[in-house]
Every structure is written in C-alpha cells, then in structure tokens.
Short mmCIF file of C-alpha atoms in Angstrom, two decimals:
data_model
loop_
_atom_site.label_atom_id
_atom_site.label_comp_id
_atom_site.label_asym_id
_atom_site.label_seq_id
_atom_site.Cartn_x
_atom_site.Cartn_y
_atom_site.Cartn_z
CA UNK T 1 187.07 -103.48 44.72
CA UNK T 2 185.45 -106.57 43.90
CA UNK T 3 186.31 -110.26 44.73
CA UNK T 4 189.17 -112.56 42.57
CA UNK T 5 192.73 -113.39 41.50
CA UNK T 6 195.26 -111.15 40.23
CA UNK T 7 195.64 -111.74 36.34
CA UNK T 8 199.65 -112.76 35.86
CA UNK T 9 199.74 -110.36 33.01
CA UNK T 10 203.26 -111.43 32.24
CA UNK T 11 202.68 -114.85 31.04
CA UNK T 12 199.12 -113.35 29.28
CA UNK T 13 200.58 -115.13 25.96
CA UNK T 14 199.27 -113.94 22.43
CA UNK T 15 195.97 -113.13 21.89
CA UNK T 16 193.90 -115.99 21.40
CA UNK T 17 193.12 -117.41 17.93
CA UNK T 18 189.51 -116.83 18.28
CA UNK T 19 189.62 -113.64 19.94
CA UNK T 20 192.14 -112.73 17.21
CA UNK T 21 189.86 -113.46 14.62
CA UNK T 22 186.99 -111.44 15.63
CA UNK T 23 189.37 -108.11 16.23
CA UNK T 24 190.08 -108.92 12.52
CA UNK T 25 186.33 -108.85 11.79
CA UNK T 26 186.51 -105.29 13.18
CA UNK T 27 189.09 -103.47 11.13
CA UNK T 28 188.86 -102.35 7.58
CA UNK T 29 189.16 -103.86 4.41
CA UNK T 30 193.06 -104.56 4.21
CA UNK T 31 194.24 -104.39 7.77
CA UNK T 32 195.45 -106.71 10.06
CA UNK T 33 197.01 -107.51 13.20
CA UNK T 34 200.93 -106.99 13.13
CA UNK T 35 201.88 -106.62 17.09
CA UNK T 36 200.46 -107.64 20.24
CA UNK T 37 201.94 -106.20 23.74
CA UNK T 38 200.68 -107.08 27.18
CA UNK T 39 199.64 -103.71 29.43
CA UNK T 40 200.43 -103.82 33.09
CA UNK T 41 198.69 -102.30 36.00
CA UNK T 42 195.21 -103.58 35.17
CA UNK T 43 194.07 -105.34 38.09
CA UNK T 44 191.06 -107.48 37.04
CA UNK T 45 191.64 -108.30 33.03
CA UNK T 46 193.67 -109.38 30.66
CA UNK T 47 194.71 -105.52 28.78
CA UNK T 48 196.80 -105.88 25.08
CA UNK T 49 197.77 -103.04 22.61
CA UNK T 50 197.37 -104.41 19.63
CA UNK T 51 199.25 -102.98 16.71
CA UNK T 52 197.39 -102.69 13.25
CA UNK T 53 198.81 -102.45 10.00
CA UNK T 54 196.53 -99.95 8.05
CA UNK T 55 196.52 -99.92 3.73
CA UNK T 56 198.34 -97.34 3.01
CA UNK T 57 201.50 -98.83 5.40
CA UNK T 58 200.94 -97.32 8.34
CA UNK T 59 200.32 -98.82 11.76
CA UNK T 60 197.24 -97.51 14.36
CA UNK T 61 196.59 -98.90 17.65
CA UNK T 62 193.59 -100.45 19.58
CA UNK T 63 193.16 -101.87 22.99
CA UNK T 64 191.82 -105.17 24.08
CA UNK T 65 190.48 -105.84 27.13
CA UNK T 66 189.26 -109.40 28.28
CA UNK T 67 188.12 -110.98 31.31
CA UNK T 68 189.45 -114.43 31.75
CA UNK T 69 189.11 -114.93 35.98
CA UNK T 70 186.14 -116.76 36.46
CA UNK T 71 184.85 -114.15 38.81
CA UNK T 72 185.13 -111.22 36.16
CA UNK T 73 183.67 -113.79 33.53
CA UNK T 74 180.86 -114.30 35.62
CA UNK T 75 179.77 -110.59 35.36
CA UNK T 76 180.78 -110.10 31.89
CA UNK T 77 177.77 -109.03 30.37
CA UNK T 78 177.11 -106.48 33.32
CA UNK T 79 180.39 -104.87 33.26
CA UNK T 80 181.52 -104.62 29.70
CA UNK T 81 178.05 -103.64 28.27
CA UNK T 82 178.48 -101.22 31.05
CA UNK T 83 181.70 -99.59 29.70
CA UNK T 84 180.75 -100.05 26.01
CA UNK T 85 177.52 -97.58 27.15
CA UNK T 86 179.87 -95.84 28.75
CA UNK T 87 182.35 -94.86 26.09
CA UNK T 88 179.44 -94.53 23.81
CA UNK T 89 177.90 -91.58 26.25
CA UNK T 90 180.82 -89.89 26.50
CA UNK T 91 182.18 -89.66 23.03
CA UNK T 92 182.13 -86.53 22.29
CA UNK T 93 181.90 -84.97 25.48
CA UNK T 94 184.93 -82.64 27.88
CA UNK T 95 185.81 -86.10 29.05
CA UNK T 96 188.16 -87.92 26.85
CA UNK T 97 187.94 -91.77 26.68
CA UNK T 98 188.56 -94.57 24.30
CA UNK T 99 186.09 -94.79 21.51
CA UNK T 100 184.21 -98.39 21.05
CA UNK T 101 184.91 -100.59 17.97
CA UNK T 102 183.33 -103.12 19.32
CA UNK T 103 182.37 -105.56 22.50
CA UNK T 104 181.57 -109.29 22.85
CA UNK T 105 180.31 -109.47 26.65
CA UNK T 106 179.17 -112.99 26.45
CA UNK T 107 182.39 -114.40 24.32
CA UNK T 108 179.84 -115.84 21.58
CA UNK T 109 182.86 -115.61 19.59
CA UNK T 110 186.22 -115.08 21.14
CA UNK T 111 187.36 -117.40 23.79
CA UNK T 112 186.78 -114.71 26.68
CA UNK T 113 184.32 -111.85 27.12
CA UNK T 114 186.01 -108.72 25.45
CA UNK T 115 186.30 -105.62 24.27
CA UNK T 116 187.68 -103.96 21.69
CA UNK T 117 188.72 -100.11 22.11
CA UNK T 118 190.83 -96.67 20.47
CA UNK T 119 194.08 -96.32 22.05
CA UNK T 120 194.57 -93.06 24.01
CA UNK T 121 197.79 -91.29 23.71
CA UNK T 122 199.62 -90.69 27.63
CA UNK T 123 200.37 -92.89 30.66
CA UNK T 124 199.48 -93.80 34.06
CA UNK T 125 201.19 -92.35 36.45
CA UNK T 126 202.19 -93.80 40.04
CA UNK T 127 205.64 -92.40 41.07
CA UNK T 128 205.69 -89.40 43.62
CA UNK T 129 206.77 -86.99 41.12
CA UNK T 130 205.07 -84.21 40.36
CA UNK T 131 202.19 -85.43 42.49
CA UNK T 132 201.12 -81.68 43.74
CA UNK T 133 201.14 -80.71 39.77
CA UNK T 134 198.68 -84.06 39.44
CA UNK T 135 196.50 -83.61 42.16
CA UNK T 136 194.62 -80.56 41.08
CA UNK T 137 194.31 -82.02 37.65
CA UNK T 138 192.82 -85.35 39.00
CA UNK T 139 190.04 -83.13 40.73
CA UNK T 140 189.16 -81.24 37.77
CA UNK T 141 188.64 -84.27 35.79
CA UNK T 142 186.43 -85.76 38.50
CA UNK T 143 184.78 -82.91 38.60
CA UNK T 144 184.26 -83.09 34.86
CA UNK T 145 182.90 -86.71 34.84
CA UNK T 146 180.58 -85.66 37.24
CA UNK T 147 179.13 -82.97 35.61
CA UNK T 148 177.46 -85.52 33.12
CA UNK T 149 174.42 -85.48 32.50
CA UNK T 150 173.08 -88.85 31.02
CA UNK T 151 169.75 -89.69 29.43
CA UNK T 152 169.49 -93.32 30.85
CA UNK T 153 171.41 -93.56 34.45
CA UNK T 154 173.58 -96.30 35.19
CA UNK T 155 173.04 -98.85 37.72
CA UNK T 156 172.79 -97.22 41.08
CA UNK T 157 176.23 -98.04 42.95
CA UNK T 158 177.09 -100.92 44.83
CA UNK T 159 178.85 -100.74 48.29
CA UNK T 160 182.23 -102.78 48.52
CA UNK T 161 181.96 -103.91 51.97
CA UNK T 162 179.77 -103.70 54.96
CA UNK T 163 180.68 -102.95 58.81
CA UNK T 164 180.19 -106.85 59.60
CA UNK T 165 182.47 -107.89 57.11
CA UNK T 166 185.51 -105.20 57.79
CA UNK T 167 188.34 -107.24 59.15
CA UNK T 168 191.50 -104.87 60.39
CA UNK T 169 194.89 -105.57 59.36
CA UNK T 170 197.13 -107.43 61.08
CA UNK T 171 198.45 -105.07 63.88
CA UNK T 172 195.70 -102.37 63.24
CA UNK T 173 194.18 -99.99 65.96
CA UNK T 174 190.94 -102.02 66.58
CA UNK T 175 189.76 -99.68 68.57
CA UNK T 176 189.94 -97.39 65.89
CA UNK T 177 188.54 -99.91 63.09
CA UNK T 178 185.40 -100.58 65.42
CA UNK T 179 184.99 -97.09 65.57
CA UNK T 180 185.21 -96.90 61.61
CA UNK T 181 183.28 -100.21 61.20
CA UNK T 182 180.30 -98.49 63.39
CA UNK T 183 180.31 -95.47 61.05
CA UNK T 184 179.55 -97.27 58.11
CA UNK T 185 177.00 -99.42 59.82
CA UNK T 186 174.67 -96.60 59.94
CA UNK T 187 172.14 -96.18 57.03
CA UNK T 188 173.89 -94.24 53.79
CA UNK T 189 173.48 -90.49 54.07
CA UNK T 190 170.59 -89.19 51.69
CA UNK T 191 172.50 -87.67 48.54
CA UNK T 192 172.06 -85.89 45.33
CA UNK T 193 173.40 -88.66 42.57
CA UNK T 194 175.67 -88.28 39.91
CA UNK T 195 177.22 -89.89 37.28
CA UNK T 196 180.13 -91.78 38.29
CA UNK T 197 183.32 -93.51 37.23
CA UNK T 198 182.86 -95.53 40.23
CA UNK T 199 186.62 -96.75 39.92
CA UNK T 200 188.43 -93.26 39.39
CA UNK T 201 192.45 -93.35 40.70
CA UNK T 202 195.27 -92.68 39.05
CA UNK T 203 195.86 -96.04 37.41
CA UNK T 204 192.94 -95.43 35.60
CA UNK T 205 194.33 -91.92 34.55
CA UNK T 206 196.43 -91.11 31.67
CA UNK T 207 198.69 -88.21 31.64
CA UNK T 208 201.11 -86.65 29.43
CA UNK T 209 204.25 -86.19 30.81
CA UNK T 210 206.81 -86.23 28.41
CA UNK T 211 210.05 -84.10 29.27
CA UNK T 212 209.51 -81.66 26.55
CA UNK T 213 206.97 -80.30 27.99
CA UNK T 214 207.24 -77.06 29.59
CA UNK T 215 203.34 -76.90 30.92
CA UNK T 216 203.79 -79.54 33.49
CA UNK T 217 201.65 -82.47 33.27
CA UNK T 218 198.17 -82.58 31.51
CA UNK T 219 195.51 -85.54 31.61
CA UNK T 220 195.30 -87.30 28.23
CA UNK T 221 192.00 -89.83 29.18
CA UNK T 222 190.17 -91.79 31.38
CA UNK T 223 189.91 -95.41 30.90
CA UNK T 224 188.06 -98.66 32.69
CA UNK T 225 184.56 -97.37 33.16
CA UNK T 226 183.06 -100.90 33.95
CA UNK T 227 181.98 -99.71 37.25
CA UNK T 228 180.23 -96.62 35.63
CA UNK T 229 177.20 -96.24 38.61
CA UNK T 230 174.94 -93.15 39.79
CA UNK T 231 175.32 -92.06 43.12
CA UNK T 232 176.99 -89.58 45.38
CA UNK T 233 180.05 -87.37 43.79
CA UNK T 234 181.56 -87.87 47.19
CA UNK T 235 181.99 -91.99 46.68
CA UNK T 236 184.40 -91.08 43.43
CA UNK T 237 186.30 -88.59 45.57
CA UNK T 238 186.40 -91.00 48.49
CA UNK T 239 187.59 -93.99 45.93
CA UNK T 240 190.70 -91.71 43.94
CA UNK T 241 191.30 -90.12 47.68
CA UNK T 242 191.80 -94.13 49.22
CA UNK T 243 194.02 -94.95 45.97
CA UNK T 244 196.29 -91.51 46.49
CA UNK T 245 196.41 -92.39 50.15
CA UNK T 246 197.86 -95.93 49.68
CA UNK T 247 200.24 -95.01 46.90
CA UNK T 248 201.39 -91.71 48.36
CA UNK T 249 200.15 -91.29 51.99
CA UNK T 250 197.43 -90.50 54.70
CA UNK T 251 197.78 -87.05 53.67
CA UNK T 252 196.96 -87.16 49.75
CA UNK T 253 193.93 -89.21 50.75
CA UNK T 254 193.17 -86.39 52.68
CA UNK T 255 194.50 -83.80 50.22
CA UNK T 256 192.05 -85.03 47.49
CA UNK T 257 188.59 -84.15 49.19
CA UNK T 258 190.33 -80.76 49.04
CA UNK T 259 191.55 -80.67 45.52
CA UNK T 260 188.12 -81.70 44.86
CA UNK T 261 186.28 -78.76 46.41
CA UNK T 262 188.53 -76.20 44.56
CA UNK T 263 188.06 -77.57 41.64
CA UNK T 264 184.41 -77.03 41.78
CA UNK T 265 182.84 -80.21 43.16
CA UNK T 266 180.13 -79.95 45.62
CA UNK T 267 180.36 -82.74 48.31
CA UNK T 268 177.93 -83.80 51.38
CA UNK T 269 176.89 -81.18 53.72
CA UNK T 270 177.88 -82.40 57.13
CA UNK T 271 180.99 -83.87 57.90
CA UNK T 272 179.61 -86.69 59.56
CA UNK T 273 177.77 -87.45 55.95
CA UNK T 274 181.56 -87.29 54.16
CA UNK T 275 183.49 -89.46 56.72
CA UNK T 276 180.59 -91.94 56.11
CA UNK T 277 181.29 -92.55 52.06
CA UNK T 278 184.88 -92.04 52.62
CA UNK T 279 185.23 -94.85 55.46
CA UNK T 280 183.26 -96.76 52.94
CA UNK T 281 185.75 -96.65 50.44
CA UNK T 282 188.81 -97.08 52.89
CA UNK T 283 187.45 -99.83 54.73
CA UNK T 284 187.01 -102.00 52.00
CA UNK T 285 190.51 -101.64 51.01
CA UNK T 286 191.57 -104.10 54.02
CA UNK T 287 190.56 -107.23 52.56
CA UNK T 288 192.08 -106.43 49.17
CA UNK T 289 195.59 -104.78 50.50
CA UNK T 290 197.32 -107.53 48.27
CA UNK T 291 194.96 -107.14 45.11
CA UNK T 292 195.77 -103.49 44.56
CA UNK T 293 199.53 -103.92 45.98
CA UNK T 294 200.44 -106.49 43.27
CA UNK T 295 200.02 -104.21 40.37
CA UNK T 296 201.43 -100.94 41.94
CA UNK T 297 204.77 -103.34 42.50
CA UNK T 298 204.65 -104.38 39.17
CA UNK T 299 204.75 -100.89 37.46
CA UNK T 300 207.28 -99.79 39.70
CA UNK T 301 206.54 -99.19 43.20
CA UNK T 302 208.56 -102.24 44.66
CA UNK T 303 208.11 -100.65 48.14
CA UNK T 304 204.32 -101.08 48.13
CA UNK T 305 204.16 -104.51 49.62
CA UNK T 306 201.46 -105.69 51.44
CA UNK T 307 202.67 -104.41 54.59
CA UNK T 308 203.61 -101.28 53.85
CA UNK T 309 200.01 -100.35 52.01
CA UNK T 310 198.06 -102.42 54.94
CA UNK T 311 200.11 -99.82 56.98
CA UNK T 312 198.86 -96.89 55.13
CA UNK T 313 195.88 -98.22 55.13
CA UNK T 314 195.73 -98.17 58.95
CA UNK T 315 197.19 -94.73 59.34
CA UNK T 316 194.73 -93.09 56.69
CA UNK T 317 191.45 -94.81 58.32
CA UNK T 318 192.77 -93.19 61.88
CA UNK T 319 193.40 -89.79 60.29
CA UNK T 320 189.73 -90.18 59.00
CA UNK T 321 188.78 -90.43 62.18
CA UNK T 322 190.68 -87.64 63.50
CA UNK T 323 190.03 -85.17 60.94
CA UNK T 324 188.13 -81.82 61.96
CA UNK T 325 185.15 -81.95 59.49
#
C-alpha cells in the first residue's frame, strides 16, 4: 500500500536482453530460456514465468520479478533484498514459498532491479467461490507465518497512512471517517511483534483448486514477501481482512479476524487496541481504491471498479466502527 503507477502488464514485452542474459547466468550448464509469459494481478512489478529448457529435454519453470516504476526502483535494494532474506528464512520451514536462484536489487546487470525465483505449483484465487472453504485456510496459513521465529528480525513495520492524510471517498460518511481518522491518530497500541508478511491477501495466495479434487481447496504457497516486517500479528490479519472485504464484502473483512482466532492466532487484548490496527489498514485503502481495483478487474472481477470497491470500502470502515468488540 505504497505510492505509484499501475504496471500495464499487458504490453510488459519480452524480457529484456540484459535481464535475459543474467537469468541465463543462473541456470545450469545446457539450459536456456525457451518461453516467456507475462503474470497478471501483481500490482507493483513487472511478474514473467519463464520457461526453461533443461538437458535431458524437459522444460522447468522460474519466476521473474522486476521493478521498473520509478517509485519501486527507488526502493529496490530495500525490498528485494528483503524478500530474497525472506525466501531464504523460510526454506524449509511449514510455510511454502518460492526458493531463491538469485536477486540483482541494484540492476548492476539487468536493465531493472530483479529477482529471480522457483515457480510454485497453484493459483490465486479472487472469485466468490468457495470463499467459506478459503477462509479458514487463509487463517491457518497466517497463523503459520506468524509462528516464525527468525534469528535476525526484519525491519519493524511501516504504517501506510496517517489520520491527517486519510481523505474519504467521494460520497463517504465523514462523520464516520473523522471518527475512524481520530482512532488512528492516537499513539499505536503496545504489542507483542511477530514476524510478518506485511502484504498477506489472497492475491498473494496460491491455492489448488483443480476440479479433481475431492478435498476442497488447499493452499499451495505464499508469494511477494517484499514487505516482510516485525510487528503486531493483528496488522497481517487487519491487511488480508481489508483485501477480503473489498473483493468479497464488509462481512469477510469482518469474518477474517474470526477465522484468525480459530485458527489459533492470538490478537490484541482490548477491542479498542484491534479496531486501532485494523482502521489502519482500511483507511489507507482510500487513496489507493484504483491501485488495487485495476488488477482485481484484470483477473476477472470486471465489477470491481473504482466505485464499487470505494463503496465497500466505505461500508467496511462503518461496520468497523459499529462492531461490538
């Protein structure tokens, strides 16, 4: 929930010659690049499967991400040094991610700042179906990520707005908003920190859901931890809750804290402590409405405009507010 333009992933071209040329550095002695295809529903990089053709005739995958907005470049070195620490932690681990081949966060050599990553089997999943099924899964998995326990923290977190710089939606309750806006302007609640994804929602989820299945859906991965930060488990919850709240409605957002609690999770004592982080998370979603609505469209939801999530939007802050602790 940071600053910047939406990457037009559909005229994302090739990847570049340099960039090309270092992912080649990275594979083995008689591989090579045989297939590039763009991936949709990033919101802040440039995201290609790449397609290798392996020795023995065979084909593997990898996935490249690179930053190309001049924001994202900007923090290059912050963020993808951040997820190549990141995937290197939690190799290994209950938490499946992609493993690192390799990152260049200052683009010494490829035209951008990239990095280079495994593919993960599954997809992301932003349709309605089966969203009771998903729900509990998506809390377990938080819960999961949260029970890591690293040797070196990351970077504490990083608020995404401030009360001063909320501005409602057109046709918002401002009563309401100044309400919410006064909430947040109080000093953060003391908490116990965790390790967090910092940017967990179900576009950054990947789920099996093939037809053949007869378990129902299952979580294949976790992807895009540049926002990996320590901090309070309630922030992540408050962050997936605002995505499942714009994408579904008020009451999934509200759903989630739920989910998250069953599963396990331990979040703030007093209510007044969870509507804090969880305002935190919603409020900053009003100057971004577009940012997040562009991609959602794109992967299928062509009823998420900018309207209908800055409506949500509205609706879920008041049911915040409204909501017996």
């Amino acid at each position: 929930m940071t600053g910047g333009t939406v990457i037009d992933h559909e005229e994302a071209g090739a990847v570049r010659p340099l960039t090309l040329a270092w992912v080649s550095r990275q594979l083995d002695v008689g591989e090579r690049v045989v297939g590039t295809e763009a991936l949709h529903g990033g919101i802040t990089a440039e995201m290609r499967q790449l397609t290798i053709g392996t020795r023995d005739g065979g084909t593997r995958r990898l996935v490249l991400r690179s930053f190309v907005d001049p924001y994202f470049v900007e923090h290059a070195e912050d963020l993808l040094n951040r997820e190549a620490d990141s995937l290197a932690l939690l190799t290994g681990t209950d938490v499946t991610v992609p493993g690192l081949v390799a990152v260049d966060a200052t683009a010494e050599q490829c035209e951008y700042p990239s990095l280079l990553m495994s593919h993960l089997p599954g997809r992301t999943v932003l349709d309605d179906k089966e969203l009771e099924a998903r729900v509990p899964l998506l809390a377990r998995q938080l819960v999961t990520i949260h029970a890591v326990r690293p040797a070196d923290r990351p970077q504490v977190y990083k608020a995404w707005t401030t009360a001063d710089a909320v501005v409602p939606p057109l046709g918002a309750e401002q009563v309401a908003w100044a309400a919410a806006a006064d909430v947040i302007r109080k000093p953060a609640p003391r908490y116990e920190g965790r390790f967090l994804h910092r940017d967990f929602q179900p576009g950054n989820v990947l789920f099996d859901v093939s037809p053949s299945s007869t378990a129902g859906p299952r979580i294949t991965g976790v992807v895009d931890w540049v926002q990996t930060s320590w901090g309070p488990p309630d922030l992540d919850v408050a962050h997936c809750s605002s995505n499942l709240a714009l994408l579904h409605g008020p009451a999934w957002g509200l759903r989630f804290a739920e989910a998250y609690e069953e599963a396990g999770g331990v979040l703030a004592a007093t209510a007044n402590e969870r509507l804090y982080w969880r305002l935190l998370d919603a409020l900053a979603f009003a100057a971004d409405a577009e940012w997040v609505a562009r991609p959602w469209r794109r992967a299928g939801r062509a009823e998420l405009t900018t309207r209908a999530v800055e409506e949500r939007l509205d609706a879920y802050v008041a049911a915040l507010l409204d909501a017996p602790g």
